[in-house]
Amino acid sequence: MLRAVLAFYCGLRTCEIKGLKWKHVDWMNGLLQVRRSKTPAGWRDPSLNKACTMALQELHAKALQLGFAEPQHYLFPWHGPAKKINQRDQ
């Protein structure tokens, strides 16, 4: 559901959502830094409304419990065919 919230309210593409890391969430200014897009022209900082902020806070709380809330960790990890969670760039 969070992916749908981000896609709808922030106008994010699937590839942009998949590339989000916790370091891209600017809690203080209510912004999201999109730095992975089809082209560099797609880089932007959409503002987070209440629905997005609440959804991200819920996701962050779960990530904290699992130990995956460091700035370099992805918001949405992918386990891949090896069934091993890839939380950060190697």
Short mmCIF file of C-alpha atoms in Angstrom, two decimals:
data_model
loop_
_atom_site.label_atom_id
_atom_site.label_comp_id
_atom_site.label_asym_id
_atom_site.label_seq_id
_atom_site.Cartn_x
_atom_site.Cartn_y
_atom_site.Cartn_z
CA MET A 1 0.00 0.00 0.00
CA LEU A 2 2.84 2.40 0.75
CA ARG A 3 4.11 2.06 -2.79
CA ALA A 4 0.71 3.08 -4.09
CA VAL A 5 0.62 6.08 -1.73
CA LEU A 6 4.04 7.25 -2.95
CA ALA A 7 3.15 6.64 -6.58
CA PHE A 8 -0.13 8.55 -6.31
CA TYR A 9 0.78 11.50 -4.11
CA CYS A 10 4.41 12.01 -5.17
CA GLY A 11 4.07 10.91 -8.79
CA LEU A 12 6.80 8.29 -8.50
CA ARG A 13 7.51 5.59 -11.06
CA THR A 14 8.16 1.99 -9.99
CA CYS A 15 11.90 2.26 -10.68
CA GLU A 16 12.06 5.44 -8.56
CA ILE A 17 10.26 3.79 -5.64
CA LYS A 18 12.55 0.76 -5.79
CA GLY A 19 15.63 3.00 -5.60
CA LEU A 20 14.58 4.89 -2.46
CA LYS A 21 16.82 4.66 0.58
CA TRP A 22 16.26 6.09 4.03
CA LYS A 23 18.83 8.81 3.29
CA HIS A 24 16.41 10.11 0.62
CA VAL A 25 13.69 10.87 3.19
CA ASP A 26 14.01 14.43 4.50
CA TRP A 27 11.83 14.26 7.62
CA MET A 28 12.60 17.84 8.71
CA ASN A 29 11.51 19.50 5.46
CA GLY A 30 8.89 16.93 4.45
CA LEU A 31 10.60 16.07 1.18
CA LEU A 32 11.61 12.95 -0.69
CA GLN A 33 14.75 13.05 -2.82
CA VAL A 34 14.29 11.18 -6.08
CA ARG A 35 17.74 10.51 -7.51
CA ARG A 36 17.07 7.32 -9.45
CA SER A 37 14.88 7.94 -12.47
CA LYS A 38 14.70 7.21 -16.17
CA THR A 39 16.90 10.25 -16.81
CA PRO A 40 18.64 12.84 -14.61
CA ALA A 41 15.90 15.25 -15.70
CA GLY A 42 13.55 13.16 -13.55
CA TRP A 43 15.46 13.97 -10.38
CA ARG A 44 13.22 15.96 -8.06
CA ASP A 45 12.23 16.54 -4.45
CA PRO A 46 8.47 16.00 -4.13
CA SER A 47 6.88 17.14 -0.89
CA LEU A 48 5.37 14.61 1.49
CA ASN A 49 1.76 15.13 2.47
CA LYS A 50 0.22 13.73 5.63
CA ALA A 51 -0.67 10.36 4.03
CA CYS A 52 2.88 9.86 2.74
CA THR A 53 4.47 10.94 6.02
CA MET A 54 2.29 8.60 8.07
CA ALA A 55 2.95 5.68 5.73
CA LEU A 56 6.72 6.30 5.80
CA GLN A 57 6.72 6.59 9.58
CA GLU A 58 4.98 3.22 9.85
CA LEU A 59 7.46 1.65 7.43
CA HIS A 60 10.38 3.22 9.31
CA ALA A 61 9.13 1.81 12.63
CA LYS A 62 9.07 -1.68 11.11
CA ALA A 63 12.53 -1.17 9.59
CA LEU A 64 13.88 -0.14 12.99
CA GLN A 65 12.55 -3.33 14.56
CA LEU A 66 14.29 -5.41 11.88
CA GLY A 67 17.52 -3.42 11.95
CA PHE A 68 17.15 -2.04 8.43
CA ALA A 69 16.69 1.67 9.08
CA GLU A 70 20.20 2.95 8.38
CA PRO A 71 20.55 5.74 5.78
CA GLN A 72 22.06 3.36 3.21
CA HIS A 73 19.22 0.81 3.52
CA TYR A 74 16.48 0.62 0.92
CA LEU A 75 12.90 1.41 1.91
CA PHE A 76 11.75 -1.64 -0.03
CA PRO A 77 14.38 -4.42 0.03
CA TRP A 78 14.31 -7.11 -2.61
CA HIS A 79 15.24 -10.65 -1.71
CA GLY A 80 15.89 -11.80 -5.29
CA PRO A 81 16.06 -15.36 -6.55
CA ALA A 82 18.56 -16.34 -3.83
CA LYS A 83 15.98 -15.39 -1.15
CA LYS A 84 18.58 -13.17 0.52
CA ILE A 85 17.52 -9.64 1.40
CA ASN A 86 19.57 -7.02 -0.43
CA GLN A 87 19.32 -3.99 1.83
CA ARG A 88 22.16 -1.87 0.53
CA ASP A 89 24.46 -1.36 -2.43
CA GLN A 90 27.55 -3.52 -2.36
#
